Amino acid sequence: MLRKFSSRCTALFLLVIAGFSYLSWRMIEIQYTNRKQYQQAAQNAGTTITYLPGNRGHILDCNDELIARSITLADLRINRYDLNDNNLCSKSLAWDELSTTPGWIDLSDSEKSKRMHKTMKRLIENESEILNSKFLTHAVSHLAIALRVKREDLMTKINSKPNDWFILERNMEESIYESVQKAIDTHKLFGFSLEKTARRRYASPELASHIIGYPKIIEVQHGKYTYKKEVGTYGVEKTLESILAGKDGHRTSVTNPRGFLITPEPGKTLPPRPGLNVQLTLDMEIQSIIEEELLAGIKEYQAPRGCIIVMNPKTGAVLGLANYPSFNLNDLNNLDTNGINFATQMVYEPGSTIKVVAAAAAMNEGAITRHTPIFCHNKLYQQGNFSMKDHHSYSTLSAEWVLGKSSNIGVFKMAMMVGMQKHYDYLASFGFGKKTGIPLSSEVNGRFTRSENLYDFASSTYGYAVSVTPMQMACAYSVIASDGKLRKPQLLKAVIANDGTAIQQMTPEVVREVIKPNTAREMRRSLLTVMQKEGTAVQANVPGYIACGKTGTVYKFNTETKKYFTNRFTCSFAGMLPAADPDFVCIVVIDDPSSTGVSLYGGTIAGPVFSRACERIAHHLNITPTETVEPRVVNQ
C-alpha cells in the first residue's frame, strides 16, 4: 500500500515538474528566443495602417485654363459592432467624463489609466442596459455639430439603417470632414470612421469629354488593408496615367492598451505626393466654339452624328475636337451610346474631300500644274468595259477647276497619270489606312486596298472604297496647309511640376514629307476655286477672310442590303484659313442629315458650319482679316 502511494506521489511530482519545465521553456522562448517575433505580433495587433492616395495632377489647356483637378472627399462610416460594444462605449463615455475634470491633464499615464478603468467599470456595472444608447446620443450630439445638421435628423438616419456596416454621409468636403474627424478624435467616438477618396472635378464637364476622359475608383489591396484611388480609364486621363497618377502614402497608427491612438513616431508617416500636371494643346475657347457650332448644325440639319476638328498644321497641335453625341464627365450613365469618339474611333467614306490626294500626287510628280487642261468627257467616261459618270457634264476644266467643280472623271484621270500603285502610295503617305498616333485609346486604322480592279481604283480616287477617320483627314489637310509634311497629331503640350516649373515641353513630330512645299502652295491656290460662286462650297466662305478647302458628299452604305442608300449621305468639308498661310485646319463632318429644306451636299450642310465656326475661331486667334472679297467666277 505504501509502495503504491509512493509511486503515485512520484508520478504527481514528475507531472508537476514537467508542467513547470514547459512553462519555463515557453517563458524563455517568448522573452529571449523568439522575443522579436512576439513583440512584432503584439505591435501589429495594435497597429493600423491608413493608406493615403496621392491626388491626380491637374489638366490645363494651352492658355493655362484649368480643365480638371482632384479634390479629397470623405465618407463617414459606421460600424454597429463597435456601437454595441459595452467596453468601447464605456471608454468613450469615461474619457468624456474624466477629460473635462480639473487637473486631468496633469495626471500621469498610470493614474489616468486607473481612473479610466474605475470609471469604465462603474458605467458597465450601473448603466449596462442604457450604455449603448447613451453613447450613441453622446456621439450624435457632437457629430451633428460637425456635420451641421439637426441631432434628431442624424439619429433618425442612423436608426433607419439596419446594416452592421454602412455609410452615414457621403462625399463630404474638406471643411466638413475635418470637423467630423476632430469630433471623433476629441471625444473618442468609437464605431465612427472616415474613408477619404480623391474625386475628379471638371471646370466644364460637357466640353471635350471624349478627349479629357475620366478616371474610375478602384479598390487597392495591400496585405490585409484596402483603400480606394482613382485610375484613368478613358481619354487622356488614361493615356497620360503615368504622368497624372499620384504617389500613394501611408500612416501607421498604434493603439495603447486602453485602445486609444498613440501619435505616430517620426518616420511612421509617408505623405502622399500628387501627380504631375499636364498642359494640353486644346484651346478651351475654340473647343467651346466648335461644340456650339456643331450642336447648332446637328439640330438644323437633323443629323444623329457629327464631328469638328481644329488643328494647327505647322505643329500638329489639336486645338479643338468636338463630337456629337457627347456626354457629361460628371454623369457617365449614357456612355454606351455617347461614349464613342467619332473623330478617332469611327470611319466613314470621305467622298470628294479625298480628291486632294490624286491632285497633289499628279502635281508633285510633275504630271500637271493647276492650269493643266483636263478633258472630262461631258459626264460619261468609257474605256473598254469600264465606264464612270460625273454628276454634271463638263468638257475641259483646268486642274484646279477639276477640284472646284469636283469632277470625278477629272480626278480619276489625274490619278491615272500617276499610276495605280503610286496613287496608293500617296494615299498611304498622306496617312490613310494607318492610325495617326494621337494619344487617345482605341483609335482605328481606317482602310483602303491596293486593288488593280479599275472600278475599285476609280472609286478610291473620289472617296469610295476608302474608309477614314476625321482625324486622318485633318492630318492629311494639314500636309497641304503647311509645308507638305505629315505631322503626328499632338494633345500634350507640356508636363508641369506642382510648383509650376515646366518639366517637359513637347515638340512637333514630323512623320515624313509627303509633297514638296511648292506643291502644297499650289494645292491651296487650287482649292480657292471651291469657294468661288461656280465652286461647290460658296457657303463655306468665311466673312472677312480668304479660306480654301474641299467639299465631300457620299452616299451611305446599307450594311443589310450591301448596297448604297439613294437618299442618305455623309456630308463634310475640309478647309483651312487663311488660305495663303493657314493658321489652322478645320474638318467638319455631318453624318446622315435629313433636313428637307436644304439640298444634302457637303457644301450646303457642312460648309455653313465651317464658315460660322472659322469666323469665330479667327477672331479668337486675332488673325488679321483680309479685305472682304465677293466670291467671283474665275476663268476655267
Short mmCIF file of C-alpha atoms in Angstrom, two decimals, residues 326-632:
data_model
loop_
_atom_site.label_atom_id
_atom_site.label_comp_id
_atom_site.label_asym_id
_atom_site.label_seq_id
_atom_site.Cartn_x
_atom_site.Cartn_y
_atom_site.Cartn_z
CA SER A 326 -21.25 63.61 -76.39
CA PHE A 327 -21.54 63.13 -72.63
CA ASN A 328 -21.10 64.91 -69.33
CA LEU A 329 -18.00 63.89 -67.38
CA ASN A 330 -19.99 64.13 -64.15
CA ASP A 331 -22.70 61.78 -65.47
CA LEU A 332 -21.45 58.63 -67.18
CA ASN A 333 -24.80 56.88 -67.48
CA ASN A 334 -25.06 57.29 -71.27
CA LEU A 335 -21.55 56.16 -72.18
CA ASP A 336 -22.78 53.13 -74.12
CA THR A 337 -24.49 55.35 -76.68
CA ASN A 338 -22.49 58.59 -76.46
CA GLY A 339 -19.02 57.48 -75.43
CA ILE A 340 -17.64 56.68 -78.89
CA ASN A 341 -15.13 59.22 -80.18
CA PHE A 342 -16.30 59.80 -83.77
CA ALA A 343 -13.05 61.62 -84.59
CA THR A 344 -10.80 58.62 -83.94
CA GLN A 345 -12.94 55.53 -83.34
CA MET A 346 -15.38 55.62 -86.27
CA VAL A 347 -14.74 55.55 -90.01
CA TYR A 348 -16.67 56.94 -92.95
CA GLU A 349 -16.20 57.08 -96.69
CA PRO A 350 -14.84 60.59 -97.25
CA GLY A 351 -16.19 61.32 -100.71
CA SER A 352 -14.66 64.22 -102.61
CA THR A 353 -12.54 65.55 -99.74
CA ILE A 354 -10.02 62.83 -100.64
CA LYS A 355 -9.64 64.15 -104.21
CA VAL A 356 -6.79 66.33 -102.99
CA VAL A 357 -4.60 63.20 -102.87
CA ALA A 358 -4.86 62.50 -106.61
CA ALA A 359 -4.41 66.18 -107.49
CA ALA A 360 -1.45 66.66 -105.14
CA ALA A 361 0.20 63.45 -106.36
CA ALA A 362 -0.09 64.49 -110.01
CA MET A 363 1.29 67.97 -109.24
CA ASN A 364 4.08 66.61 -107.07
CA GLU A 365 5.12 64.14 -109.79
CA GLY A 366 5.18 66.92 -112.38
CA ALA A 367 2.34 65.41 -114.42
CA ILE A 368 0.20 68.58 -114.17
CA THR A 369 0.11 72.14 -112.94
CA ARG A 370 -3.02 73.73 -111.59
CA HIS A 371 -3.62 75.23 -115.05
CA THR A 372 -3.29 71.96 -116.99
CA PRO A 373 -6.48 71.31 -119.03
CA ILE A 374 -8.23 68.05 -118.24
CA PHE A 375 -10.88 66.70 -120.62
CA CYS A 376 -13.83 65.46 -118.53
CA HIS A 377 -15.73 63.66 -121.31
CA ASN A 378 -19.01 65.53 -120.91
CA LYS A 379 -20.22 63.43 -117.97
CA LEU A 380 -19.50 59.90 -119.31
CA TYR A 381 -16.08 58.25 -119.46
CA GLN A 382 -15.64 54.86 -121.15
CA GLN A 383 -12.60 52.64 -121.58
CA GLY A 384 -13.41 49.19 -122.90
CA ASN A 385 -15.81 47.58 -120.42
CA PHE A 386 -15.10 50.26 -117.82
CA SER A 387 -17.25 53.37 -117.54
CA MET A 388 -17.85 56.11 -114.97
CA LYS A 389 -20.03 59.20 -114.71
CA ASP A 390 -19.92 62.72 -113.33
CA HIS A 391 -22.85 64.36 -111.61
CA HIS A 392 -22.72 67.16 -114.17
CA SER A 393 -21.49 67.48 -117.73
CA TYR A 394 -18.05 69.07 -118.05
CA SER A 395 -15.95 69.34 -121.19
CA THR A 396 -12.47 70.63 -120.42
CA LEU A 397 -11.55 72.00 -116.99
CA SER A 398 -8.25 73.26 -115.67
CA ALA A 399 -6.79 71.02 -112.99
CA GLU A 400 -7.72 73.49 -110.24
CA TRP A 401 -11.29 73.63 -111.50
CA VAL A 402 -11.49 69.86 -111.54
CA LEU A 403 -11.34 70.37 -107.77
CA GLY A 404 -13.59 73.44 -107.88
CA LYS A 405 -16.30 71.55 -109.75
CA SER A 406 -15.47 68.25 -108.00
CA SER A 407 -15.31 66.23 -111.22
CA ASN A 408 -14.91 62.51 -110.56
CA ILE A 409 -13.73 61.89 -114.11
CA GLY A 410 -11.17 64.68 -113.95
CA VAL A 411 -9.68 63.41 -110.66
CA PHE A 412 -9.63 59.83 -111.94
CA LYS A 413 -7.64 60.95 -114.97
CA MET A 414 -5.16 62.79 -112.72
CA ALA A 415 -4.65 59.59 -110.72
CA MET A 416 -4.14 57.58 -113.91
CA MET A 417 -1.34 59.98 -114.89
CA VAL A 418 0.48 58.92 -111.71
CA GLY A 419 -0.42 55.24 -111.92
CA MET A 420 -2.40 52.93 -109.67
CA GLN A 421 0.29 51.80 -107.26
CA LYS A 422 1.89 55.22 -106.93
CA HIS A 423 -1.54 56.72 -106.21
CA TYR A 424 -1.99 54.14 -103.45
CA ASP A 425 1.48 55.06 -102.19
CA TYR A 426 0.34 58.67 -101.89
CA LEU A 427 -2.82 57.61 -100.03
CA ALA A 428 -0.60 55.82 -97.51
CA SER A 429 1.87 58.70 -97.38
CA PHE A 430 -0.94 61.14 -96.55
CA GLY A 431 -1.66 58.89 -93.55
CA PHE A 432 -4.70 56.91 -94.67
CA GLY A 433 -5.03 53.26 -93.66
CA LYS A 434 -2.94 53.72 -90.51
CA LYS A 435 -3.51 55.18 -87.05
CA THR A 436 -2.43 58.80 -86.69
CA GLY A 437 -0.83 58.14 -83.31
CA ILE A 438 -2.92 60.69 -81.42
CA PRO A 439 -2.60 59.84 -77.70
CA LEU A 440 -6.16 58.55 -77.31
CA SER A 441 -7.05 54.89 -76.81
CA SER A 442 -8.89 52.68 -79.30
CA GLU A 443 -8.02 54.70 -82.40
CA VAL A 444 -8.91 52.78 -85.57
CA ASN A 445 -6.83 52.38 -88.73
CA GLY A 446 -9.27 53.12 -91.50
CA ARG A 447 -8.77 51.14 -94.68
CA PHE A 448 -8.04 51.12 -98.37
CA THR A 449 -7.00 48.26 -100.62
CA ARG A 450 -4.42 48.28 -103.40
CA SER A 451 -6.86 46.80 -105.85
CA GLU A 452 -5.91 46.65 -109.52
CA ASN A 453 -9.57 46.48 -110.47
CA LEU A 454 -10.30 49.67 -112.40
CA TYR A 455 -13.67 50.21 -110.71
CA ASP A 456 -12.14 49.91 -107.23
CA PHE A 457 -9.26 52.16 -108.18
CA ALA A 458 -11.55 54.81 -109.65
CA SER A 459 -13.76 54.70 -106.55
CA SER A 460 -10.76 55.28 -104.29
CA THR A 461 -9.84 58.47 -106.16
CA TYR A 462 -13.14 60.17 -105.33
CA GLY A 463 -13.77 58.82 -101.85
CA TYR A 464 -15.50 55.46 -102.09
CA ALA A 465 -13.85 52.09 -101.31
CA VAL A 466 -11.81 54.04 -98.75
CA SER A 467 -12.64 54.37 -95.05
CA VAL A 468 -11.05 57.13 -92.99
CA THR A 469 -11.39 58.80 -89.62
CA PRO A 470 -11.95 62.56 -89.30
CA MET A 471 -8.59 62.76 -87.53
CA GLN A 472 -6.82 61.18 -90.51
CA MET A 473 -8.49 63.74 -92.78
CA ALA A 474 -7.39 66.60 -90.51
CA CYS A 475 -3.79 65.36 -90.64
CA ALA A 476 -3.94 64.96 -94.43
CA TYR A 477 -5.22 68.50 -94.97
CA SER A 478 -2.55 69.77 -92.57
CA VAL A 479 0.01 68.46 -95.08
CA ILE A 480 -1.45 70.82 -97.70
CA ALA A 481 -1.89 73.65 -95.20
CA SER A 482 1.77 73.60 -94.14
CA ASP A 483 4.99 72.68 -95.90
CA GLY A 484 3.96 69.34 -97.33
CA LYS A 485 4.95 67.32 -94.24
CA LEU A 486 2.74 64.91 -92.31
CA ARG A 487 2.87 65.55 -88.57
CA LYS A 488 1.73 63.39 -85.71
CA PRO A 489 -1.29 64.98 -84.00
CA GLN A 490 -0.41 66.29 -80.55
CA LEU A 491 -2.58 66.66 -77.47
CA LEU A 492 0.16 67.06 -74.85
CA LYS A 493 1.89 70.45 -74.85
CA ALA A 494 3.88 70.26 -71.60
CA VAL A 495 4.37 68.38 -68.33
CA ILE A 496 4.38 70.76 -65.37
CA ALA A 497 5.55 70.23 -61.80
CA ASN A 498 3.39 71.25 -58.86
CA ASP A 499 5.48 74.39 -58.36
CA GLY A 500 4.66 75.50 -61.90
CA THR A 501 8.01 74.53 -63.44
CA ALA A 502 7.82 73.03 -66.93
CA ILE A 503 9.47 69.61 -66.74
CA GLN A 504 8.98 68.70 -70.38
CA GLN A 505 7.96 70.76 -73.41
CA MET A 506 6.68 68.73 -76.34
CA THR A 507 7.99 69.48 -79.82
CA PRO A 508 6.29 68.87 -83.19
CA GLU A 509 6.87 65.39 -84.58
CA VAL A 510 7.25 65.14 -88.36
CA VAL A 511 6.31 61.71 -89.69
CA ARG A 512 7.52 62.28 -93.26
CA GLU A 513 7.49 64.65 -96.20
CA VAL A 514 4.52 63.83 -98.41
CA ILE A 515 4.69 66.55 -101.06
CA LYS A 516 7.04 69.42 -101.84
CA PRO A 517 6.33 72.79 -100.15
CA ASN A 518 5.60 74.33 -103.56
CA THR A 519 3.08 71.58 -104.31
CA ALA A 520 1.33 72.40 -101.03
CA ARG A 521 1.15 76.09 -102.01
CA GLU A 522 -0.22 75.26 -105.47
CA MET A 523 -2.83 72.97 -103.91
CA ARG A 524 -4.02 75.76 -101.61
CA ARG A 525 -4.37 78.06 -104.62
CA SER A 526 -6.29 75.35 -106.45
CA LEU A 527 -8.67 74.87 -103.53
CA LEU A 528 -9.64 78.55 -103.69
CA THR A 529 -11.81 77.62 -106.69
CA VAL A 530 -14.05 75.54 -104.44
CA MET A 531 -15.05 78.73 -102.59
CA GLN A 532 -15.96 80.67 -105.76
CA LYS A 533 -19.50 81.28 -106.97
CA GLU A 534 -19.11 78.49 -109.52
CA GLY A 535 -17.49 76.16 -107.00
CA THR A 536 -19.20 73.66 -104.71
CA ALA A 537 -18.74 75.50 -101.38
CA VAL A 538 -19.67 79.15 -101.72
CA GLN A 539 -21.50 78.81 -98.37
CA ALA A 540 -18.24 77.81 -96.67
CA ASN A 541 -16.71 81.26 -97.22
CA VAL A 542 -15.66 82.99 -94.01
CA PRO A 543 -16.66 86.68 -93.82
CA GLY A 544 -13.58 88.89 -93.73
CA TYR A 545 -11.14 86.09 -94.51
CA ILE A 546 -9.95 84.08 -97.50
CA ALA A 547 -10.30 80.39 -96.77
CA CYS A 548 -9.92 77.37 -99.03
CA GLY A 549 -11.00 73.77 -98.80
CA LYS A 550 -12.89 70.89 -100.36
CA THR A 551 -16.40 69.51 -100.08
CA GLY A 552 -17.33 65.88 -99.61
CA THR A 553 -20.69 64.22 -100.25
CA VAL A 554 -21.01 60.45 -100.20
CA TYR A 555 -23.91 58.00 -100.19
CA LYS A 556 -24.11 55.96 -97.01
CA PHE A 557 -23.66 52.21 -97.28
CA ASN A 558 -26.51 49.92 -96.23
CA THR A 559 -24.89 47.05 -94.33
CA GLU A 560 -28.06 44.94 -94.59
CA THR A 561 -28.64 45.12 -98.35
CA LYS A 562 -24.92 45.57 -99.14
CA LYS A 563 -25.86 48.46 -101.40
CA TYR A 564 -25.68 52.22 -101.09
CA PHE A 565 -28.68 54.22 -99.95
CA THR A 566 -30.04 56.62 -102.54
CA ASN A 567 -31.23 59.22 -100.04
CA ARG A 568 -28.81 59.11 -97.11
CA PHE A 569 -25.44 60.87 -97.08
CA THR A 570 -22.35 61.81 -95.13
CA CYS A 571 -21.60 65.48 -95.78
CA SER A 572 -18.23 67.02 -94.99
CA PHE A 573 -15.98 69.99 -95.57
CA ALA A 574 -12.22 70.14 -95.02
CA GLY A 575 -10.64 73.58 -95.12
CA MET A 576 -8.03 75.99 -93.82
CA LEU A 577 -7.60 79.66 -93.04
CA PRO A 578 -6.04 81.98 -94.15
CA ALA A 579 -5.51 80.26 -97.49
CA ALA A 580 -2.14 81.88 -98.20
CA ASP A 581 -0.51 80.68 -94.96
CA PRO A 582 -3.02 78.77 -92.82
CA ASP A 583 -3.05 79.15 -89.05
CA PHE A 584 -5.49 76.30 -88.62
CA VAL A 585 -7.22 73.46 -90.42
CA CYS A 586 -10.87 72.73 -89.72
CA ILE A 587 -12.67 69.49 -90.60
CA VAL A 588 -16.48 69.29 -90.37
CA VAL A 589 -18.37 66.00 -90.80
CA ILE A 590 -22.17 65.85 -90.55
CA ASP A 591 -23.33 62.24 -90.79
CA ASP A 592 -26.75 61.29 -92.16
CA PRO A 593 -28.51 64.71 -92.23
CA SER A 594 -32.22 64.60 -93.01
CA SER A 595 -33.21 68.25 -93.39
CA THR A 596 -35.86 68.67 -96.07
CA GLY A 597 -35.27 72.38 -96.59
CA VAL A 598 -31.67 72.11 -97.84
CA SER A 599 -30.01 70.04 -100.55
CA LEU A 600 -27.88 67.40 -98.88
CA TYR A 601 -24.34 68.22 -100.04
CA GLY A 602 -21.08 68.88 -98.26
CA GLY A 603 -21.13 72.50 -99.40
CA THR A 604 -24.67 73.17 -98.18
CA ILE A 605 -24.59 71.16 -94.93
CA ALA A 606 -21.01 71.12 -93.62
CA GLY A 607 -19.97 74.32 -95.42
CA PRO A 608 -22.09 76.74 -93.35
CA VAL A 609 -20.96 75.07 -90.11
CA PHE A 610 -17.34 75.52 -91.22
CA SER A 611 -18.00 79.18 -92.05
CA ARG A 612 -19.57 80.05 -88.71
CA ALA A 613 -17.01 78.16 -86.64
CA CYS A 614 -13.98 79.51 -88.50
CA GLU A 615 -15.15 83.12 -88.29
CA ARG A 616 -15.33 82.86 -84.51
CA ILE A 617 -12.04 80.95 -84.27
CA ALA A 618 -10.24 83.53 -86.44
CA HIS A 619 -11.47 86.35 -84.19
CA HIS A 620 -10.39 84.45 -81.09
CA LEU A 621 -6.90 83.86 -82.52
CA ASN A 622 -6.64 87.53 -83.56
CA ILE A 623 -5.98 86.60 -87.17
CA THR A 624 -5.83 89.79 -89.22
CA PRO A 625 -8.87 89.98 -91.51
CA THR A 626 -8.27 90.26 -95.22
CA GLU A 627 -10.29 92.58 -97.42
CA THR A 628 -13.77 91.17 -97.84
CA VAL A 629 -13.98 89.94 -101.41
CA GLU A 630 -17.24 88.99 -103.07
CA PRO A 631 -16.95 85.41 -104.34
CA ARG A 632 -16.25 85.58 -108.03
#
